[in-house]
Coordinates of C-alpha atoms and ligand atoms in Angstrom, one line a residue:
X925 CA -38.9 -7.2 -83.6
X926 CA -36.8 -9.9 -85.9
X927 CA -37.2 -12.7 -83.4
X928 CA -41.1 -12.8 -83.6
X929 CA -41.1 -11.4 -87.5
X930 CA -42.3 -14.9 -88.7
X931 CA -45.0 -15.5 -86.2
X932 CA -46.3 -12.3 -86.7
X933 CA -46.4 -12.8 -90.4
X934 CA -48.2 -15.9 -89.7
X935 CA -50.8 -14.3 -87.7
X936 CA -51.4 -11.5 -90.0
X937 CA -52.1 -14.0 -92.9
X938 CA -54.3 -15.9 -90.4
X939 CA -56.5 -12.5 -89.6
X940 CA -56.5 -11.6 -93.2
X941 CA -58.3 -14.4 -94.0
X942 CA -60.9 -13.7 -91.2
X943 CA -61.4 -10.2 -92.2
X944 CA -63.2 -11.6 -95.6
X945 CA -65.9 -12.8 -93.9
X946 CA -68.8 -11.1 -91.7
X947 CA -70.4 -13.1 -89.1
X948 CA -68.1 -16.2 -87.7
X949 CA -69.2 -19.6 -88.4
X950 CA -67.9 -22.3 -85.3
X951 CA -66.1 -23.7 -88.5
X952 CA -64.5 -20.3 -89.1
X953 CA -63.3 -20.0 -85.7
X954 CA -62.1 -23.6 -85.7
X955 CA -60.1 -22.9 -88.5
X956 CA -58.6 -19.8 -87.3
X957 CA -57.7 -21.1 -83.9
X958 CA -55.8 -24.0 -85.9
X959 CA -53.6 -21.5 -87.6
X960 CA -53.1 -19.8 -84.2
X961 CA -52.0 -23.0 -83.1
X962 CA -49.6 -24.3 -85.9
X963 CA -47.8 -20.6 -85.9
X964 CA -47.5 -20.6 -82.2
X965 CA -46.0 -24.3 -82.4
X966 CA -43.7 -23.4 -85.2
X967 CA -42.8 -20.2 -83.4
X968 CA -41.4 -22.8 -80.7
X969 CA -44.1 -21.9 -77.9
X970 CA -44.2 -25.1 -75.9
X971 CA -47.2 -27.4 -76.2
X972 CA -48.7 -26.6 -73.0
X973 CA -48.9 -22.9 -72.9
X974 CA -50.0 -23.4 -77.2
X975 CA -53.0 -25.8 -75.6
X976 CA -54.0 -23.3 -72.8
X977 CA -54.0 -19.9 -74.9
X978 CA -56.1 -21.8 -78.1
X979 CA -58.6 -23.0 -75.4
X980 CA -58.9 -19.4 -74.0
X981 CA -59.0 -17.9 -77.7
X982 CA -61.7 -20.6 -79.0
X983 CA -63.6 -20.3 -76.2
X984 CA -64.0 -16.7 -76.0
X985 CA -64.2 -16.4 -80.1
X986 CA -67.3 -18.6 -80.0
X987 CA -69.0 -16.4 -77.4
X988 CA -71.0 -13.3 -77.6
X989 CA -68.5 -10.8 -77.6
X990 CA -67.4 -12.0 -80.9
X991 CA -71.3 -12.8 -82.2
X992 CA -72.3 -9.6 -81.0
X993 CA -69.5 -7.4 -82.3
X994 CA -69.9 -5.2 -85.1
X995 CA -66.6 -6.3 -87.0
X996 CA -66.2 -10.1 -85.9
X997 CA -62.7 -10.5 -87.1
X998 CA -61.2 -7.3 -84.9
X999 CA -62.9 -9.1 -82.2
X1000 CA -60.7 -12.0 -82.5
X1001 CA -57.6 -10.2 -83.2
X1002 CA -58.7 -8.5 -79.8
X1003 CA -59.2 -11.8 -78.2
X1004 CA -55.4 -13.0 -79.5
X1005 CA -53.9 -9.9 -78.1
X1006 CA -55.5 -10.2 -74.5
X1007 CA -54.4 -13.8 -74.3
X1008 CA -51.0 -12.9 -75.6
X1009 CA -50.8 -10.1 -72.9
X1010 CA -51.8 -12.6 -70.5
X1011 CA -49.3 -15.3 -71.2
X1012 CA -46.4 -13.0 -71.2
X1013 CA -47.5 -12.0 -67.5
X1014 CA -50.4 -9.5 -67.8
X1015 CA -49.1 -6.2 -65.9
X1016 CA -45.8 -4.8 -66.4
X1017 CA -43.6 -5.3 -63.7
X1018 CA -41.1 -3.2 -62.2
X1019 CA -37.9 -4.4 -60.0
X1020 CA -38.1 -4.3 -56.8
X1021 CA -36.0 -2.1 -54.6
X1022 CA -35.3 -2.9 -51.1
X1023 CA -36.8 -0.3 -48.2
X1024 CA -33.3 -0.6 -46.7
X1025 CA -30.5 -0.1 -49.1
X1026 CA -28.5 -2.2 -50.8
X1027 CA -30.9 -3.4 -53.0
X1028 CA -29.4 -7.0 -53.9
X1029 CA -29.8 -8.3 -57.8
X1030 CA -28.5 -11.7 -58.4
X1031 CA -28.4 -12.7 -61.9
X1032 CA -28.7 -16.6 -62.9
X1033 CA -28.4 -18.5 -65.7
X1034 CA -27.1 -20.5 -68.5
X1035 CA -23.4 -19.6 -69.9
X1036 CA -24.0 -17.5 -72.9
X1037 CA -27.4 -16.4 -71.9
X1038 CA -26.0 -12.7 -71.5
X1039 CA -25.5 -12.3 -67.8
X1040 CA -22.5 -10.5 -67.7
X1041 CA -23.8 -8.2 -70.7
X1042 CA -27.0 -7.6 -68.8
X1043 CA -25.4 -6.8 -65.6
X1044 CA -23.5 -3.8 -67.6
X1045 CA -26.8 -2.8 -69.1
X1046 CA -28.7 -2.7 -66.0
X1047 CA -26.3 -1.0 -63.8
X1048 CA -26.1 1.9 -66.7
X1049 CA -29.8 2.1 -66.6
X1050 CA -29.9 2.2 -62.7
X1051 CA -27.3 4.7 -62.8
X1052 CA -28.9 7.0 -65.3
X1053 CA -32.2 6.6 -62.8
X1054 CA -29.9 8.1 -60.3
X1055 CA -29.1 4.8 -58.6
X1056 CA -25.4 4.1 -57.3
X1057 CA -24.9 0.2 -58.3
X1058 CA -22.0 -1.2 -57.7
X1059 CA -21.0 -4.7 -59.8
X1060 CA -19.8 -7.6 -58.0
X1061 CA -17.9 -10.6 -60.3
X1062 CA -19.1 -14.1 -58.6
X1063 CA -18.5 -15.9 -62.1
X1064 CA -15.5 -17.4 -61.5
X1065 CA -16.0 -20.6 -63.6
X1066 CA -15.4 -18.9 -67.0
X1067 CA -11.5 -17.8 -67.1
X1068 CA -12.5 -14.1 -68.8
X1069 CA -15.6 -13.5 -66.9
X1070 CA -14.5 -11.1 -64.1
X1071 CA -12.5 -9.2 -66.7
X1072 CA -15.5 -8.9 -69.4
X1073 CA -17.3 -7.9 -66.0
X1074 CA -14.6 -4.8 -65.6
X1075 CA -15.2 -4.0 -69.3
X1076 CA -18.6 -3.6 -69.0
X1077 CA -18.3 -1.9 -65.2
X1078 CA -16.0 0.7 -67.0
X1079 CA -18.1 1.4 -70.0
X1080 CA -21.2 1.7 -67.7
X1081 CA -19.2 4.1 -65.5
X1082 CA -19.9 1.9 -62.3
X1083 CA -17.2 0.3 -59.8
X1084 CA -16.8 -3.4 -59.7
X1085 CA -16.0 -5.7 -56.9
X1086 CA -13.9 -8.5 -57.9
X1087 CA -12.1 -11.2 -56.2
X1088 CA -8.7 -10.2 -54.2
X1089 CA -6.9 -11.9 -51.5
X1090 CA -9.1 -11.5 -48.3
X1091 CA -12.5 -11.4 -50.2
X1092 CA -12.7 -15.0 -50.8
X1093 CA -10.5 -15.5 -54.2
X1094 CA -12.0 -19.1 -55.9
X1095 CA -14.8 -18.9 -53.7
X1096 CA -18.2 -17.3 -55.6
X1097 CA -20.2 -17.2 -52.5
X1098 CA -17.6 -15.4 -50.3
X1099 CA -17.0 -12.9 -52.8
X1100 CA -20.5 -12.2 -53.4
X1101 CA -21.0 -11.8 -49.2
X1102 CA -17.9 -10.0 -49.2
X1103 CA -19.3 -7.6 -52.6
X1104 CA -22.6 -6.8 -51.0
X1105 CA -20.9 -5.8 -47.6
X1106 CA -18.6 -3.5 -49.5
X1107 CA -21.6 -1.9 -51.2
X1108 CA -23.3 -1.0 -47.8
X1109 CA -19.9 0.3 -46.4
X1110 CA -19.6 2.3 -49.9
X1111 CA -23.4 3.2 -49.8
X1112 CA -24.0 2.0 -53.0
X1113 CA -27.9 1.5 -53.3
X1114 CA -27.6 -1.4 -55.9
X1115 CA -25.4 -4.4 -55.9
X1116 CA -25.7 -6.6 -59.0
X1117 CA -23.9 -10.0 -58.3
X1118 CA -23.2 -12.0 -61.7
X1119 CA -23.0 -15.1 -60.8
X1120 CA -21.1 -18.5 -63.1
X1121 CA -23.2 -20.3 -65.9
X1122 CA -22.4 -23.8 -67.7
X1123 CA -23.5 -24.8 -70.8
X1124 CA -26.1 -26.8 -70.0
X1125 CA -27.8 -27.3 -66.6
X1126 CA -25.5 -28.5 -63.9
X1127 CA -25.9 -29.6 -60.4
X1128 CA -22.5 -28.0 -59.0
X1129 CA -23.8 -24.8 -60.8
X1130 CA -27.1 -24.6 -59.4
X1131 CA -25.6 -25.4 -56.1
X1132 CA -23.2 -23.0 -56.1
X1133 CA -26.2 -20.3 -57.4
X1134 CA -28.5 -21.5 -54.5
X1135 CA -25.8 -20.8 -52.0
X1136 CA -24.9 -17.1 -53.5
X1137 CA -28.7 -16.6 -52.9
X1138 CA -28.6 -17.7 -49.5
X1139 CA -25.8 -15.9 -48.7
X1140 CA -26.8 -12.6 -50.1
X1141 CA -30.6 -12.7 -49.4
X1142 CA -31.4 -10.9 -52.7
X1143 CA -34.3 -8.6 -53.4
X1144 CA -34.6 -9.9 -56.9
X1145 CA -33.0 -13.1 -58.8
X1146 CA -33.3 -12.5 -62.6
X1147 CA -32.8 -15.5 -64.6
X1148 CA -31.6 -14.6 -68.0
X1149 CA -32.4 -16.5 -70.8
X1150 CA -31.3 -16.6 -74.4
X1151 CA -34.5 -16.3 -76.4
X1152 CA -33.0 -18.1 -79.2
X1153 CA -32.4 -21.6 -77.4
X1154 CA -35.7 -22.9 -78.6
X1155 CA -37.5 -25.7 -76.6
X1156 CA -34.9 -26.1 -74.0
X1157 CA -36.0 -22.8 -72.9
X1158 CA -38.7 -24.4 -70.8
X1159 CA -36.7 -26.9 -69.4
X1160 CA -34.1 -24.5 -68.6
X1161 CA -36.0 -22.1 -66.9
X1162 CA -38.1 -24.8 -64.6
X1163 CA -34.8 -26.5 -63.3
X1164 CA -33.5 -22.6 -62.2
X1165 CA -36.8 -22.0 -60.7
X1166 CA -36.2 -25.1 -58.4
X1167 CA -32.7 -24.6 -58.1
X1168 CA -32.8 -20.6 -57.4
X1169 CA -36.2 -19.6 -57.0
X1170 CA -35.9 -16.7 -59.5
X1171 CA -38.1 -13.7 -58.8
X1172 CA -38.1 -12.3 -62.4
X1173 CA -36.6 -13.2 -66.2
X1174 CA -34.8 -11.1 -68.4
X1175 CA -35.2 -12.2 -72.3
X1176 CA -31.8 -11.8 -73.9
X1177 CA -30.9 -11.6 -77.5
X1178 CA -34.5 -10.6 -78.7
X1179 CA -32.4 -9.1 -81.6
X1180 CA -31.9 -12.6 -83.0
X1181 CA -33.8 -14.1 -85.9
X1182 CA -34.5 -17.4 -84.1
X1183 CA -38.1 -18.2 -83.6
X1184 CA -38.1 -16.9 -79.8
X1185 CA -41.6 -18.6 -78.9
X1186 CA -40.0 -21.0 -76.4
X1187 CA -38.5 -17.9 -74.3
X1188 CA -42.5 -16.6 -74.5
X1189 CA -43.3 -19.4 -72.6
X1190 CA -41.5 -19.2 -69.6
X1191 CA -43.6 -16.4 -67.9
X1192 CA -46.5 -18.8 -68.3
X1193 CA -44.9 -22.0 -67.5
X1194 CA -43.1 -20.8 -64.2
X1195 CA -46.0 -17.7 -62.8
X1196 CA -42.7 -15.3 -62.8
X1197 CA -42.8 -12.0 -64.7
X1198 CA -40.3 -11.0 -67.4
X1199 CA -38.9 -7.9 -66.3
X1200 CA -36.4 -6.7 -68.8
X1201 CA -35.6 -7.5 -72.6
X1202 CA -32.2 -7.1 -74.1
X1203 CA -32.0 -6.4 -77.6
X1204 CA -28.5 -6.5 -78.4
X1205 CA -24.8 -6.5 -77.6
X1206 CA -24.3 -2.7 -76.4
X1207 CA -25.1 -1.6 -73.3
X1208 CA -28.2 0.4 -74.4
X1209 CA -29.6 -2.2 -76.0
X1210 CA -32.0 -2.9 -73.0
X1211 CA -35.3 -2.1 -72.4
X1212 CA -37.8 -2.7 -69.5
X1213 CA -40.8 -5.5 -70.7
X1214 CA -44.0 -4.5 -71.2
X1215 CA -46.1 -7.5 -72.0
X1216 CA -48.9 -5.3 -73.8
X1217 CA -46.1 -3.8 -76.1
X1218 CA -44.7 -6.9 -76.9
X1219 CA -48.2 -8.3 -78.0
X1220 CA -48.7 -5.3 -80.1
X1221 CA -45.3 -5.9 -81.6
X1222 CA -46.1 -9.6 -82.4
X1223 CA -49.5 -8.7 -83.8
X1224 CA -48.4 -5.4 -85.7
Ligands
GDP2017 P1 -23.0 -15.0 -69.8 O1 -22.3 -16.1 -70.1 O2 -24.4 -15.1 -69.3 O3 -22.3 -13.8 -68.9 O4 -23.3 -14.5 -71.6 P2 -22.4 -12.7 -71.8 O5 -22.8 -11.5 -71.3 O6 -20.9 -13.2 -71.8 O7 -23.1 -12.9 -73.4 C1 -22.7 -14.0 -74.1 C2 -22.6 -13.4 -75.7 O8 -23.7 -13.1 -75.9 C3 -21.8 -12.3 -75.9 O9 -21.0 -12.2 -77.1 C4 -23.0 -11.0 -75.7 O10 -22.0 -10.0 -76.6 C5 -23.6 -11.7 -76.1 N1 -24.7 -10.8 -76.0 C6 -25.5 -10.7 -74.9 N2 -26.9 -10.1 -74.6 C7 -27.2 -9.9 -76.2 C8 -28.2 -9.2 -76.8 O11 -29.1 -9.1 -76.3 N3 -28.1 -9.7 -78.2 C9 -27.1 -9.7 -79.1 N4 -26.8 -10.1 -80.2 N5 -26.2 -10.5 -78.3 C10 -26.0 -10.5 -76.9

């Protein structure tokens, strides 16, 4: 994955140096931990997460599991792998469905994060799994957003509920509510609500998103974050956590070649799981997120 190419290379180099050693001295461990720390910081992983990560690695690398290992270097790689899996959320977390349909999924995030595209991807993915999703256009901020959702809905082969006289033209909260009611009437088992973002965190946008959340009582609120936004990822994620209390994260644009590490911090900083990864502009460029697979890719 291009996003983590540089981090992968740096870690591989660190481990290569380690492999030339037999038993590891405390100085070897410290040197290795220092290199890992630098590689993570250079990849934009947040400082708090790096500190916690390297403290765990150091503690375990100095302990018996490495000391007694037949191949200490390999054991250190295993530890780094385990700790990466841990910061990425540990176990895979699947989408939660409502006991009584429709399952309501609300998307939140900054403008340009990839929400509208994700709405199409998710709808297509769910339709393939036998669900009957419907999209709701509650992003009334961006002039072209409703139209864009209609385009992705058409590509995904799923209906789109858009504002019309009678269901709250100009009022995203009313549109969202009317959309959920329409889905219930038409027996769609999943409703995906696209919401407005701004270029930066904005009090009014957050209030609107919070009001949509309150009005539609979603089963999942997915925070979509562009993996390329760098260090701002952590502050943005915290603002959205406070504003809309999201239940899961979607990392988008993982196909880019930015450093991406800040996005890796999001699960750890918010305690919310990463559920999906978005890896391109096409509707099929989308996958369920597996912390262990991502860690293996980074350490490949
Ligand atoms: P929104 O404002 O959050 O709804 O964002 P959009 O869905 O409109 O996406 C913003 C731009 O990013 C569009 O040009 C998308 O085609 C593009 N985009 C969305 N997801 C991805 C992705 O995973 N990879 C890449 N390379 N581009 C993406």
